[in-house]
Amino acid sequence: MKIKHIYLIFLINLGLFSIAWAHPKFYQPQSLPSYEESCERADSLHGFDVQKYTITLNINDTSHYISGNVVADVRATSNLDAIDYNLVGLNVTQVLVNDLANAYTVANGLVHIPLSGISNDMNFTTKVVYSGTPSLSPTIYQIGIIFSSTMVFTLSDPDASRNWWPCYDHPWDKAVIDLHITMRSDWLVACNGIRDSIIDNGDGTKTTNWLGSNPMIPYLACITASNYREINQNYGTIPIMNFVSNAQYNNAVADFASLPAMMSVFSQKYGNYPFEKYGNAVVNMTTFGAMEHQTMTTMGSSFITGNQSGQYTIAHELAHSWYGNCLSPLTFRDVWLSEGFATYSEAVWEESQRGFGSMSNYIESQFHSVYLNWESVSSPRTIYNPSFNNYFSPPSYEKSASVLHMLRLQVGNANFWNIMQTWFSSHHNGNVTTEEFEALCESISGQDLHQFFQQWIYSAGIPSIQYAYFFGPADFENMRVPVKIFAKTTCLSGGEFYMKLPMLFDAYDITDSLVVDAVPNPVNPPTQMISYSANNSWFDVDINHWTLNRGLTQMMPSTPQVFPSNNSVYVSWQPFWSQVPNIRYNIYRVQEGDLIIRKIHTTGINETYYLDTTAQNGQSYQYRITALYNNVYESNYTQWVTAIPTDFAMDQGLLVIDETRDGAGTAISPTDVTVDDFYNSVLSIVTHTNYDINTSGTPALELLSHYSTVLYHDDDFSSHSIQNITDILGSYVIGGGNLIISGWKTAGQIPQSFLDIFFPGIQVNYDGTADFISAQSSTYPSLVLNPVKLSSVWNGHLSMVETFTNITNPIYTGNFVEGSTFQGQAMVIQTEQNGHLILLGFPLFVMMNDGVQGFLNQLLMEIDPAVSNNDISQPQFTASLSIYPNPFCSSASIKYSTPKEGRIEISVYNLRGQKVKTLLNGDSRYGINTLSWKGLDDNGNQVATGIYFCKMIVNGQKLTKRMLFIK
């Protein structure tokens, strides 16, 4: 059957299958889950076996009234004292047993017939005379005998036969059925079996007699009548009778032209066509798309188009002749043995007409994709034992067809077709169960398929597959390369999946193929050999759509980040897939203009970073990495990334980079001028340069390299672009620059890969509630909110801030309203990696000016004492420091004074903040004192020409002066 709302390719090549089926037995779990043994055969035992039904029925298409009788030829399979038939909504007027009137009762949809003298293995007949206006079965199907102004037809699957004729309406009792149907004389009647005769009754009616030859489930019996024309064909000696309206005739001739070819294809694949005839009766229906009534499919008119767009439905219903009709599921627990096999036959037909590749695409688009788009990940369905309302839903159709295709891969092509043919021949005209099908598959394939059926038929869920492959050293003598392939299955429903995964090795000069075991926990997979290629090579995975999965993901080393610095490049990458043990890394580099790719280290690297100190400023380099398994097997390369090391002059001081967009001028949407004024105010005693991203674009590393400190701020909460500059900022810090990042929701926009370089394992937490009060520090001034810059609805608190966890030694923590889960978490953090990086989880702009000024001045004094041409001193500090001459060429006189005796340190620093010379470290004397510096470092070596800073620390206070040394 084809549900109307579900409209709804052979071998990779012979080489693949020769490899696949010689492949070692796939990984098996240590312990296999079990499913409940089926009791279906016992359920089907009911004490009798109906051999034949003879249905004699008069149908009035105008009044919808029917009358007639059903004679059943029955064999007792036990001693019987009664027999029951199903009948709903119709009146019984007489019952006969062996042609004699018999007692009966009708209640609860059952015709109960008492019996006497009926012992085991005795044959007897019953006759039920009945009449009435039939009703349709309840929701969800609402089927039975259906009347319209132009036709009458029946639909009974799964249990609506009882709505129009008395029968034992269960699938496990199949019987031959004859139908003698009397209707208006200008209509043709199409039914199961062979049409024996049409008798004109002389009263405006005709009786059409259809005689059956093969047993069928009651729901497969059909009556279809209308003002039809016949289209007659043959497949060998088997007649094909199609009934269509005059308006559909030409289209139907075109669409049904392929029926003999379809019957030939399926007969070759499955076994000879099993019945006395085949045909289609076309109707207008909405419940189903089509219904596989035995030897006379009821076909929805929407599939008759004249362009063969309905060919897959025509093939689907025809295939039911083998699977569903001749071989019928014993119960609806196994409905997939009907619908899944018919659905897969659509692909079999496609393969026969257009080849394997086209079939592969059909399976992907019409089976895999349709099912995956239908099933909810949170509520996956099993194929086996669907609920009554879900007999005819995608698990029975598309998922089952996908499973049959995977079975074909699992057991091999020859075994698969042997299974299909043996299954058909062994159970001809019988009822079948899933257990029996599994047993046959195991017998023919020689494989233990318990896990396969458990995961796909009896369990729910669809797995995702992650995989990684590694190449070993080539065997040049035999032109072969060893490979290790890790393939892991994961299913959100919790089930474990063990799967075959075809892989095609592809290079510019050679191809090869193999099949890999995808398992829940791959450990040291076997080594497989493929043909050697001197060119770049890779694996195409499941290119012919053999597997039903929620995603195939190749696990590769992450493309590295590179941070060019001064005569060096810092290369960083994310850790490789944790499923693979014993991983190291190789780094390869090529210089612009050089054709040679070089590995820039001797042994595999354990860390996820590397500092290349052999790079030269101004040269362009490309880097890529590989993962190294067990120091032998190497992954494919990542993509190339480019870095150009840059000279870090750091001959200027503080650069203030403004990312803030120009706002509306409200409290939380400041104008660009307002923000600039704020930073100019809090940095009033610090010489600094302003840079606006909105007007000047993203600053280059070459620009940043001239500044010893960068303050990057972003003070609007609606737009962020810091992620576009993190590579430049990272290079700047690694090159020795100091970076302060302040902003509204800015930290959360920084890529985790960047954060992990400087703060490994850091977690950024977002608080969207207005409950942040202030930032507190034991070292720096408190930072208190400026209420003028807050939204009035925030009640004096700040919303949209970020805190940091998994870090140590924060320099500020958050003060939040009582009960906040963020209370006490880090709000400002600092690290040093050549240069300092200070990251804030809130914008400095919304804080009171005096606190921000104190914080920045103190911070800058510590990380970069040379940021100002002026003295940077605390207001209460009365000591002095002066240098003469300045600039100097041979010696500088350093004059200093202290307000009182105490501990004093005077040192010289270069532009990078590195200490060059300690001039004094001891107790100070009150008053004015003098030192000299002759341009020598602590080792007695002459320093280079450039800017230096003299820093004095006395009584815990600091004072700094800039000086220029010229040789």
CSV table of N, CA, C and O in Angstrom, one decimal, residues 318-377:
chain,number,residue,atom,x,y,z
A,318,LEU,N,2.8,-3.5,-7.4
A,318,LEU,CA,3.1,-4.8,-8.1
A,318,LEU,C,3.9,-5.7,-7.2
A,318,LEU,O,3.7,-6.9,-7.1
A,319,ALA,N,5.0,-5.1,-6.6
A,319,ALA,CA,5.9,-5.9,-5.8
A,319,ALA,C,5.2,-6.6,-4.6
A,319,ALA,O,5.7,-7.6,-4.1
A,320,HIS,N,4.1,-6.0,-4.1
A,320,HIS,CA,3.3,-6.6,-3.1
A,320,HIS,C,2.8,-8.0,-3.5
A,320,HIS,O,2.5,-8.8,-2.6
A,321,SER,N,2.7,-8.3,-4.8
A,321,SER,CA,2.3,-9.6,-5.2
A,321,SER,C,3.2,-10.7,-4.6
A,321,SER,O,2.8,-11.8,-4.3
A,322,TRP,N,4.5,-10.3,-4.5
A,322,TRP,CA,5.5,-11.3,-3.9
A,322,TRP,C,5.5,-11.1,-2.4
A,322,TRP,O,5.4,-12.1,-1.7
A,323,TYR,N,5.6,-9.9,-1.9
A,323,TYR,CA,5.8,-9.6,-0.5
A,323,TYR,C,4.7,-8.8,0.0
A,323,TYR,O,4.5,-7.6,-0.3
A,324,GLY,N,3.8,-9.4,0.8
A,324,GLY,CA,2.6,-8.8,1.3
A,324,GLY,C,1.4,-9.6,1.0
A,324,GLY,O,0.5,-9.8,1.8
A,325,ASN,N,1.3,-10.1,-0.3
A,325,ASN,CA,0.2,-10.9,-0.7
A,325,ASN,C,0.5,-12.3,-0.7
A,325,ASN,O,-0.1,-13.1,0.0
A,326,CYS,N,1.5,-12.8,-1.6
A,326,CYS,CA,1.9,-14.2,-1.5
A,326,CYS,C,2.5,-14.5,-0.2
A,326,CYS,O,2.1,-15.5,0.5
A,327,LEU,N,3.5,-13.7,0.2
A,327,LEU,CA,4.1,-13.8,1.5
A,327,LEU,C,3.5,-12.7,2.4
A,327,LEU,O,3.7,-11.5,2.1
A,328,SER,N,2.7,-13.1,3.3
A,328,SER,CA,1.9,-12.1,4.1
A,328,SER,C,2.4,-12.1,5.6
A,328,SER,O,2.7,-13.2,6.1
A,329,PRO,N,2.6,-10.9,6.2
A,329,PRO,CA,2.9,-10.9,7.6
A,329,PRO,C,1.9,-11.6,8.4
A,329,PRO,O,0.7,-11.5,8.2
A,330,LEU,N,2.4,-12.4,9.4
A,330,LEU,CA,1.5,-13.1,10.2
A,330,LEU,C,0.6,-12.2,11.1
A,330,LEU,O,-0.6,-12.4,11.2
A,331,THR,N,1.2,-11.1,11.6
A,331,THR,CA,0.4,-10.1,12.3
A,331,THR,C,1.0,-8.7,11.8
A,331,THR,O,2.0,-8.7,11.1
A,332,PHE,N,0.3,-7.7,12.3
A,332,PHE,CA,0.8,-6.4,11.9
A,332,PHE,C,2.1,-5.9,12.7
A,332,PHE,O,2.6,-4.9,12.4
A,333,ARG,N,2.5,-6.8,13.6
A,333,ARG,CA,3.8,-6.5,14.2
A,333,ARG,C,4.9,-6.5,13.1
A,333,ARG,O,5.9,-5.8,13.2
A,334,ASP,N,4.7,-7.3,12.1
A,334,ASP,CA,5.7,-7.5,11.0
A,334,ASP,C,5.2,-6.9,9.7
A,334,ASP,O,5.6,-7.3,8.6
A,335,VAL,N,4.5,-5.8,9.8
A,335,VAL,CA,4.0,-5.2,8.6
A,335,VAL,C,5.1,-4.7,7.7
A,335,VAL,O,5.0,-4.6,6.5
A,336,TRP,N,6.3,-4.5,8.3
A,336,TRP,CA,7.5,-4.1,7.4
A,336,TRP,C,7.9,-5.1,6.4
A,336,TRP,O,8.4,-4.8,5.4
A,337,LEU,N,7.5,-6.4,6.7
A,337,LEU,CA,7.8,-7.5,5.8
A,337,LEU,C,7.0,-7.4,4.5
A,337,LEU,O,7.3,-8.0,3.5
A,338,SER,N,6.0,-6.6,4.6
A,338,SER,CA,5.2,-6.2,3.4
A,338,SER,C,5.6,-4.9,2.8
A,338,SER,O,6.1,-4.8,1.7
A,339,GLU,N,5.4,-3.8,3.6
A,339,GLU,CA,5.6,-2.5,3.1
A,339,GLU,C,7.1,-2.2,2.8
A,339,GLU,O,7.4,-1.5,1.8
A,340,GLY,N,8.0,-2.6,3.7
A,340,GLY,CA,9.4,-2.3,3.5
A,340,GLY,C,9.9,-3.0,2.2
A,340,GLY,O,10.7,-2.4,1.4
A,341,PHE,N,9.5,-4.3,2.0
A,341,PHE,CA,9.9,-5.0,0.8
A,341,PHE,C,9.4,-4.4,-0.5
A,341,PHE,O,10.1,-4.3,-1.5
A,342,ALA,N,8.1,-3.9,-0.5
A,342,ALA,CA,7.6,-3.3,-1.6
A,342,ALA,C,8.2,-1.9,-1.9
A,342,ALA,O,8.5,-1.6,-3.0
A,343,THR,N,8.5,-1.2,-0.8
A,343,THR,CA,9.2,0.1,-1.0
A,343,THR,C,10.6,-0.1,-1.6
A,343,THR,O,11.0,0.6,-2.5
A,344,TYR,N,11.3,-1.1,-1.1
A,344,TYR,CA,12.7,-1.4,-1.6
A,344,TYR,C,12.6,-1.8,-3.1
A,344,TYR,O,13.5,-1.5,-3.9
A,345,SER,N,11.5,-2.4,-3.5
A,345,SER,CA,11.3,-2.8,-4.9
A,345,SER,C,11.3,-1.6,-5.8
A,345,SER,O,11.6,-1.7,-7.0
A,346,GLU,N,10.9,-0.4,-5.3
A,346,GLU,CA,10.9,0.8,-6.2
A,346,GLU,C,12.4,1.0,-6.6
A,346,GLU,O,12.7,1.3,-7.8
A,347,ALA,N,13.3,0.8,-5.7
A,347,ALA,CA,14.7,1.0,-6.0
A,347,ALA,C,15.2,-0.1,-6.9
A,347,ALA,O,16.1,0.1,-7.8
A,348,VAL,N,14.7,-1.3,-6.7
A,348,VAL,CA,15.1,-2.5,-7.6
A,348,VAL,C,14.7,-2.1,-9.0
A,348,VAL,O,15.4,-2.4,-10.0
A,349,TRP,N,13.5,-1.6,-9.2
A,349,TRP,CA,13.0,-1.2,-10.5
A,349,TRP,C,13.9,-0.1,-11.1
A,349,TRP,O,14.3,-0.1,-12.3
A,350,GLU,N,14.2,0.9,-10.3
A,350,GLU,CA,15.1,2.0,-10.7
A,350,GLU,C,16.4,1.5,-11.2
A,350,GLU,O,16.9,1.9,-12.2
A,351,GLU,N,17.0,0.6,-10.4
A,351,GLU,CA,18.3,0.0,-10.8
A,351,GLU,C,18.2,-0.7,-12.1
A,351,GLU,O,19.1,-0.6,-13.0
A,352,SER,N,17.1,-1.5,-12.4
A,352,SER,CA,17.0,-2.2,-13.6
A,352,SER,C,16.8,-1.3,-14.8
A,352,SER,O,17.2,-1.7,-15.9
A,353,GLN,N,16.3,-0.1,-14.6
A,353,GLN,CA,16.1,0.8,-15.8
A,353,GLN,C,17.2,1.8,-16.0
A,353,GLN,O,17.5,2.1,-17.1
A,354,ARG,N,17.8,2.3,-14.9
A,354,ARG,CA,18.8,3.4,-15.0
A,354,ARG,C,20.1,3.1,-14.4
A,354,ARG,O,21.0,4.0,-14.4
A,355,GLY,N,20.3,1.9,-13.8
A,355,GLY,CA,21.6,1.6,-13.3
A,355,GLY,C,21.8,1.8,-11.8
A,355,GLY,O,21.0,2.4,-11.2
A,356,PHE,N,22.9,1.3,-11.3
A,356,PHE,CA,23.2,1.4,-9.9
A,356,PHE,C,23.3,2.8,-9.4
A,356,PHE,O,22.8,3.1,-8.3
A,357,GLY,N,24.0,3.7,-10.1
A,357,GLY,CA,24.1,5.1,-9.6
A,357,GLY,C,22.8,5.7,-9.4
A,357,GLY,O,22.6,6.4,-8.4
A,358,SER,N,21.9,5.6,-10.3
A,358,SER,CA,20.6,6.2,-10.2
A,358,SER,C,19.8,5.6,-9.0
A,358,SER,O,19.1,6.3,-8.3
A,359,MET,N,19.9,4.2,-8.9
A,359,MET,CA,19.3,3.6,-7.7
A,359,MET,C,19.8,4.2,-6.4
A,359,MET,O,19.1,4.4,-5.5
A,360,SER,N,21.2,4.4,-6.3
A,360,SER,CA,21.8,4.9,-5.1
A,360,SER,C,21.2,6.3,-4.8
A,360,SER,O,20.8,6.6,-3.6
A,361,ASN,N,21.0,7.1,-5.8
A,361,ASN,CA,20.4,8.4,-5.6
A,361,ASN,C,19.0,8.3,-5.2
A,361,ASN,O,18.5,9.1,-4.3
A,362,TYR,N,18.2,7.4,-5.7
A,362,TYR,CA,16.8,7.2,-5.3
A,362,TYR,C,16.7,6.8,-3.9
A,362,TYR,O,15.9,7.3,-3.1
A,363,ILE,N,17.6,5.9,-3.4
A,363,ILE,CA,17.6,5.4,-2.0
A,363,ILE,C,17.9,6.6,-1.1
A,363,ILE,O,17.2,6.8,-0.1
A,364,GLU,N,18.8,7.5,-1.5
A,364,GLU,CA,19.2,8.6,-0.7
A,364,GLU,C,18.0,9.6,-0.6
A,364,GLU,O,17.6,10.0,0.5
A,365,SER,N,17.4,9.9,-1.7
A,365,SER,CA,16.4,11.0,-1.7
A,365,SER,C,15.0,10.5,-1.3
A,365,SER,O,14.3,11.2,-0.6
A,366,GLN,N,14.7,9.2,-1.6
A,366,GLN,CA,13.3,8.7,-1.3
A,366,GLN,C,13.2,7.8,-0.1
A,366,GLN,O,12.1,7.6,0.4
A,367,PHE,N,14.3,7.3,0.4
A,367,PHE,CA,14.3,6.5,1.6
A,367,PHE,C,15.0,7.2,2.7
A,367,PHE,O,14.3,7.6,3.7
A,368,HIS,N,16.3,7.3,2.6
A,368,HIS,CA,17.0,7.9,3.8
A,368,HIS,C,16.5,9.3,4.1
A,368,HIS,O,16.2,9.5,5.3
A,369,SER,N,16.5,10.2,3.2
A,369,SER,CA,16.2,11.6,3.5
A,369,SER,C,14.7,11.7,3.9
A,369,SER,O,14.4,12.5,4.8
A,370,VAL,N,13.8,11.0,3.2
A,370,VAL,CA,12.4,11.1,3.6
A,370,VAL,C,12.2,10.7,5.0
A,370,VAL,O,11.6,11.3,5.8
A,371,TYR,N,12.9,9.6,5.4
A,371,TYR,CA,12.7,9.1,6.8
A,371,TYR,C,13.3,10.1,7.8
A,371,TYR,O,12.7,10.4,8.8
A,372,LEU,N,14.6,10.5,7.5
A,372,LEU,CA,15.2,11.4,8.5
A,372,LEU,C,14.5,12.7,8.7
A,372,LEU,O,14.5,13.2,9.8
A,373,ASN,N,13.9,13.2,7.6
A,373,ASN,CA,13.1,14.4,7.8
A,373,ASN,C,11.8,14.2,8.5
A,373,ASN,O,11.3,15.1,9.1
A,374,TRP,N,11.4,13.0,8.5
A,374,TRP,CA,10.1,12.7,9.2
A,374,TRP,C,10.3,12.4,10.7
A,374,TRP,O,9.5,12.9,11.5
A,375,GLU,N,11.3,11.6,11.0
A,375,GLU,CA,11.4,11.1,12.4
A,375,GLU,C,11.9,12.2,13.3
A,375,GLU,O,12.9,12.9,13.0
A,376,SER,N,11.3,12.4,14.5
A,376,SER,CA,11.8,13.3,15.5
A,376,SER,C,12.9,12.6,16.3
A,376,SER,O,12.8,11.4,16.7
A,377,VAL,N,14.1,13.3,16.4
A,377,VAL,CA,15.2,12.7,17.2
A,377,VAL,C,14.8,12.4,18.6
A,377,VAL,O,15.3,11.4,19.2
